[in-house]
Short mmCIF file of C-alpha atoms in Angstrom, two decimals:
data_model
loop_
_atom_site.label_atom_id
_atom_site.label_comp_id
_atom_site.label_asym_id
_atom_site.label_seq_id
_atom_site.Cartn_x
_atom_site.Cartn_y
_atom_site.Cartn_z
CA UNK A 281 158.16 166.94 -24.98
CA UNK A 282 155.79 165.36 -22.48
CA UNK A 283 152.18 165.61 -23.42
CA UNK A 284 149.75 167.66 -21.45
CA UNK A 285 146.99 165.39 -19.67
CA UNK A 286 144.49 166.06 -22.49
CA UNK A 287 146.93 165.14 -24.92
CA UNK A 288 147.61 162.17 -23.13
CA UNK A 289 143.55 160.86 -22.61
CA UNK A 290 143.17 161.90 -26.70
CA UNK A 291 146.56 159.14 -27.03
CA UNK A 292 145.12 156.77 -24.59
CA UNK A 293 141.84 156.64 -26.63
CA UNK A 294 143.08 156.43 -30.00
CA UNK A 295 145.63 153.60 -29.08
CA UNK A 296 141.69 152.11 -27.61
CA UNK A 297 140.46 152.24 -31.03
CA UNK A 298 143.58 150.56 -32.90
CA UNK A 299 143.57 148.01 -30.04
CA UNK A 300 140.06 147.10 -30.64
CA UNK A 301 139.81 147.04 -34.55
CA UNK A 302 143.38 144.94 -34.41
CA UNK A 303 141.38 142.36 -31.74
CA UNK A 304 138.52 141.98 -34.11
CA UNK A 305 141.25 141.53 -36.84
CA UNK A 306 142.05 138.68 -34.71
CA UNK A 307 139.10 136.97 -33.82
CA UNK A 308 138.09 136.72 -37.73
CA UNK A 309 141.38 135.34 -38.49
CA UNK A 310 142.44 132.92 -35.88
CA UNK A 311 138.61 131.65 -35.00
CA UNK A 312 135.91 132.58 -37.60
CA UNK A 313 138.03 131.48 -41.31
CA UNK A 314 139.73 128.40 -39.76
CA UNK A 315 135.84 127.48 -38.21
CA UNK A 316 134.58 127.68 -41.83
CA UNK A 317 137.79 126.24 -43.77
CA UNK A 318 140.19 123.62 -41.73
CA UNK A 319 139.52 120.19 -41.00
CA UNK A 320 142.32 118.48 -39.10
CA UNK A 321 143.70 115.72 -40.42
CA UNK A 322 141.53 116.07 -43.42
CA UNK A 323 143.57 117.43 -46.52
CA UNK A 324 140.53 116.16 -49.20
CA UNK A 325 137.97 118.36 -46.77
CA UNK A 326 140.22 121.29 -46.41
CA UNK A 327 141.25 121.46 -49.65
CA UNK A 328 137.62 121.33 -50.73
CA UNK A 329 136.94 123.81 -48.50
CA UNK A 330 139.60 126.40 -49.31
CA UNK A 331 138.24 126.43 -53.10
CA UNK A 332 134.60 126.73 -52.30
CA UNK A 333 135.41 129.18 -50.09
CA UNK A 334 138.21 131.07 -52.15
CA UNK A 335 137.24 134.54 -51.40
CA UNK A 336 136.99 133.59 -47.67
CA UNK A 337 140.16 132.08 -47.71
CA UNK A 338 141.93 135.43 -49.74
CA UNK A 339 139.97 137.78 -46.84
CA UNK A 340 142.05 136.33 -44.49
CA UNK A 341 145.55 136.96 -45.87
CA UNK A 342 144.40 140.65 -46.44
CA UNK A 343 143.10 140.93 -42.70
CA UNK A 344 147.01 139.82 -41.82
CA UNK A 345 148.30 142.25 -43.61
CA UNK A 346 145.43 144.83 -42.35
CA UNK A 347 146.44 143.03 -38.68
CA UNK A 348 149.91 143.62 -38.94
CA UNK A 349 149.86 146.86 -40.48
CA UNK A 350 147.38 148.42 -37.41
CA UNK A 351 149.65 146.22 -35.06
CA UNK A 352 152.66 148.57 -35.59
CA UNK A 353 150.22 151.93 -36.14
CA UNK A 354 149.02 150.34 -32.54
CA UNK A 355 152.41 149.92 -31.06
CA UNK A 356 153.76 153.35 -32.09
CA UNK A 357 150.33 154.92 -30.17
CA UNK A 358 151.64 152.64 -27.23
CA UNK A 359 155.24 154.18 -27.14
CA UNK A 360 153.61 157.94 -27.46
CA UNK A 361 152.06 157.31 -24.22
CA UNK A 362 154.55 155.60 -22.42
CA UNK A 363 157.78 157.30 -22.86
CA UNK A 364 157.63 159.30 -20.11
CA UNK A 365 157.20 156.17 -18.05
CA UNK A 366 160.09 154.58 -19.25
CA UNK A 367 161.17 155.19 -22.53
CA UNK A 368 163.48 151.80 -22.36
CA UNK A 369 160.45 149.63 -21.59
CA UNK A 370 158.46 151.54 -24.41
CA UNK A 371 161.18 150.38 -27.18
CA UNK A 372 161.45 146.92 -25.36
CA UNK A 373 157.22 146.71 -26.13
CA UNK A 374 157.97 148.53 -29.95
CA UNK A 375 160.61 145.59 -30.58
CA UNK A 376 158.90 143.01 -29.23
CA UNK A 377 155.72 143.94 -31.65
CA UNK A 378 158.02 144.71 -34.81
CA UNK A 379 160.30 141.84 -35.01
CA UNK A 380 156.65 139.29 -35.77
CA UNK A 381 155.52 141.47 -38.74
CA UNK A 382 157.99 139.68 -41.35
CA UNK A 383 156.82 136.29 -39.95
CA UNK A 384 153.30 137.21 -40.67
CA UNK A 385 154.01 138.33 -43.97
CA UNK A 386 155.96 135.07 -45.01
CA UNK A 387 153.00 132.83 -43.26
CA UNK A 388 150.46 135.06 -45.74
CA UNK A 389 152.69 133.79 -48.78
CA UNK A 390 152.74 130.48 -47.63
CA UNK A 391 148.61 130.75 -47.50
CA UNK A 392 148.95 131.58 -51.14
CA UNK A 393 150.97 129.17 -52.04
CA UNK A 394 149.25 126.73 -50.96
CA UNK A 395 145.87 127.88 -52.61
CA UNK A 396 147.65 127.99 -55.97
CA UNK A 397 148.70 124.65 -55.43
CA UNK A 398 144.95 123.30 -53.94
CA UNK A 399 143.82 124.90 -57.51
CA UNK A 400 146.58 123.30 -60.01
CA UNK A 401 148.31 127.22 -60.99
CA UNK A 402 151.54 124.97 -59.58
CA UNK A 403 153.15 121.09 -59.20
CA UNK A 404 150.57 120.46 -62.56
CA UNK A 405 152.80 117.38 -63.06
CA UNK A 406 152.14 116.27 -59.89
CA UNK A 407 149.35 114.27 -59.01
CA UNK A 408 146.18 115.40 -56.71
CA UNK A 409 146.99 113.57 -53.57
CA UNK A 410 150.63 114.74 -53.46
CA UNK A 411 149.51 118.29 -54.91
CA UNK A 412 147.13 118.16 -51.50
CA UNK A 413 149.89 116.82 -49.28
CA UNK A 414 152.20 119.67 -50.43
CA UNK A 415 149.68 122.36 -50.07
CA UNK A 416 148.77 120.91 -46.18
CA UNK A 417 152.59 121.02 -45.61
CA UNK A 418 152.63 124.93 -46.11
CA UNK A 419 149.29 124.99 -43.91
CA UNK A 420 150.56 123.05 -41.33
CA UNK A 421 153.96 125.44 -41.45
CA UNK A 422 151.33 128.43 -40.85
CA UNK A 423 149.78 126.55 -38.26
CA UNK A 424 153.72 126.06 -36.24
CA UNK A 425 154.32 129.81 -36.86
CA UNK A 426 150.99 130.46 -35.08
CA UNK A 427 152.75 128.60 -32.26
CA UNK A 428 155.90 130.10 -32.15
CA UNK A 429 154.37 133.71 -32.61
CA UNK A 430 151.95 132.98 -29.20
CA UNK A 431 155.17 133.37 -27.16
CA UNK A 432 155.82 137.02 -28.82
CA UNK A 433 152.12 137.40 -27.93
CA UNK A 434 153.03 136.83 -24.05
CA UNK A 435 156.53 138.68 -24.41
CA UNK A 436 155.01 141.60 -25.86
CA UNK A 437 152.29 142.02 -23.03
CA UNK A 438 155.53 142.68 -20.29
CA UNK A 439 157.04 145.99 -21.09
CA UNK A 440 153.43 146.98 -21.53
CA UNK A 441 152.60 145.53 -18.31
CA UNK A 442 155.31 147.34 -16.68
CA UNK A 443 154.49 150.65 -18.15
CA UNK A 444 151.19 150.41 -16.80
CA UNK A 445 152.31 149.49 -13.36
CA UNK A 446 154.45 152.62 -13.42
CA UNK A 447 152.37 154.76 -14.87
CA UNK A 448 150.07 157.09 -12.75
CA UNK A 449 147.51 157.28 -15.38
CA UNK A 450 146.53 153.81 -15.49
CA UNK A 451 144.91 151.19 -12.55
CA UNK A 452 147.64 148.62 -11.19
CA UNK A 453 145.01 145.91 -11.41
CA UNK A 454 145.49 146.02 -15.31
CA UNK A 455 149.38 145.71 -15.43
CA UNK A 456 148.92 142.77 -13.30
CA UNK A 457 146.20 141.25 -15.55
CA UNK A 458 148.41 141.72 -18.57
CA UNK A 459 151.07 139.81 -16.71
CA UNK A 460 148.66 136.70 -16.52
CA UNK A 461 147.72 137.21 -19.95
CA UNK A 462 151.70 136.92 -21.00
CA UNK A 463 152.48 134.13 -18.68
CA UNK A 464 149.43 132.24 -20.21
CA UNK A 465 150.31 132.89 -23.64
CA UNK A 466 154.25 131.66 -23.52
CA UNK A 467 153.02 128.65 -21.56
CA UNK A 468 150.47 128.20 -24.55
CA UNK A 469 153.28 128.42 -26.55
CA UNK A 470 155.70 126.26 -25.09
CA UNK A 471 152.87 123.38 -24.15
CA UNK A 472 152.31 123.33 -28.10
CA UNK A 473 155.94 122.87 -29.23
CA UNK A 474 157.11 120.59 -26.21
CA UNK A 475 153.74 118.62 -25.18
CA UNK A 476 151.95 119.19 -27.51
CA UNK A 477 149.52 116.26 -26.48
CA UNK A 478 148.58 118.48 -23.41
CA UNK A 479 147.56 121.83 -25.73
CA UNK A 480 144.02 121.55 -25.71
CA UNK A 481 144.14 120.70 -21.93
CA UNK A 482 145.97 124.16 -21.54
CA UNK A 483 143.71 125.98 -24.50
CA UNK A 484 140.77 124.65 -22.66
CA UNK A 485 141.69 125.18 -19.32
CA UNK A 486 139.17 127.32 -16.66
CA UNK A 487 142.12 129.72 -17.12
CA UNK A 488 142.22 130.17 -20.14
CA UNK A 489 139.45 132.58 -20.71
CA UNK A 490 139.80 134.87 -17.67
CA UNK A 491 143.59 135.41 -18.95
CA UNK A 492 142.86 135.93 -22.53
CA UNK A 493 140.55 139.01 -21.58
CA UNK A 494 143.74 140.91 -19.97
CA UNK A 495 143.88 142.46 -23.54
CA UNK A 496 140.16 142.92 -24.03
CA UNK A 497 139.93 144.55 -20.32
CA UNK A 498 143.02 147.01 -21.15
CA UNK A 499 141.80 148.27 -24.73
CA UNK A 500 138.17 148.38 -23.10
CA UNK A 501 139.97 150.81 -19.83
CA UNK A 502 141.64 152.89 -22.59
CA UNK A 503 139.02 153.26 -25.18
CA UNK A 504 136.15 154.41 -22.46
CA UNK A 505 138.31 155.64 -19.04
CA UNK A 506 141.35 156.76 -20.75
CA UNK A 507 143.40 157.84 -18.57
CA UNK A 508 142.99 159.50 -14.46
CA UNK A 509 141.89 163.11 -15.62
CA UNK A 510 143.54 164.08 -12.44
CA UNK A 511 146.91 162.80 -13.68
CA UNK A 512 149.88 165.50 -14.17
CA UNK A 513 152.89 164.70 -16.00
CA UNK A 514 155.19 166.20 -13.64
CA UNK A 515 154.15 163.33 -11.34
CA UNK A 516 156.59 160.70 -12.92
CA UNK A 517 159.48 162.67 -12.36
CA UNK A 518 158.99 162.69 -8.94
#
């Protein structure tokens, strides 16, 4: 049944709100704990770290899950109102979103592994050094998933792209922004597993910023515009 244009700004907004709690989900997991936890190339200071800052450290495994878990409420939102675009694309977007929540959840057990071992619960026969060297293994396994997921975080932002460009309800300008956003996360991606000497010169690129905000610029457009109030549904069909 296609939705009605109220029923379709009320969507719109909602998916706004998921969008921006799952962002600030993000920011306090992949910026704020790793700012007050990692040192690279310093398993004594990291390890250090992660016990003094225990709680911390457990906050962010639960905001994963919490991530994840708003990720797919999020995607589901997305798919409500966009199958009248294109309901192909809208499944394409679904998949692409689904298929990194088991990765996620497997990185979170890794993240407790690792603190058991940092605190002795595991290995107790082995000694501290190689106890810390095992327990940076599983971090540094975390911090390759984080790699490989960044290209999911580009392929993702297509469909959606696409369904905004062929929407009616939606500015053009944002589909193409989304675009940039994808292209600039699977080259992210692909720098990091291939050069991975040139990351930070892609990470910290002028670029960089303007790209990442595709996402911030979208959830902002649907959390306060919503969608054209002029918009009819009958308009896609024709």
């Amino acid at each position: 049944m296609e939705m009605n244009s109220r029923s379709l700004k009320n969507t719109a907004r909602l998916a706004g709100v998921l969008y921006l709690i799952w962002i600030i989900t993000g920011i306090y997991s992949l910026l704020y704990i790793p700012s007050q936890i990692s040192v690279r190339g310093d398993a004594v200071t990291t390890a250090q770290n992660i016990l003094s800052h225990e709680f911390l450290f457990r906050t962010g495994i639960i905001n994963d899950l919490v991530g994840s878990t708003l990720w797919v409420f999020m995607v589901l939102v997305l798919y409500r109102l966009f199958k009248s675009v294109n309901e192909l694309q809208a499944k394409l977007l679904v998949a692409f979103v689904i298929v990194q929540v088991p990765a996620v959840f497997i990185m979170d057990a890794f993240s407790i592994t690792s603190l058991m071992i940092f605190k002795g619960e595991l290995l107790k026969t082995f000694e501290l050094p190689q106890r810390q060297d095992l327990a940076m293994l599983f971090l540094r396994i975390n911090d390759y998933g984080v790699l490989t997921l960044e290209a999911f975080w580009g392929l993702w932002l297509f469909p959606l792209a696409i369904l905004v460009y062929k929407s009616r309800f939606l500015p053009r300008f944002l589909a193409v922004w989304l675009i940039v956003t994808g292209i600039f996360y699977l080259v992210l991606s692909f720098t990091s597993l291939l050069l991975p000497q040139y990351k930070n010169m892609v990470s910290n690129s002028i670029f960089a910023l303007p790209a990442e905000l595709g996402e911030v610029a979208f959830m902002l457009w649907l959390l306060i515009k919503g969608v054209k109030t002029e918009y009819r549904p009958t308009e896609l069909n024709q």
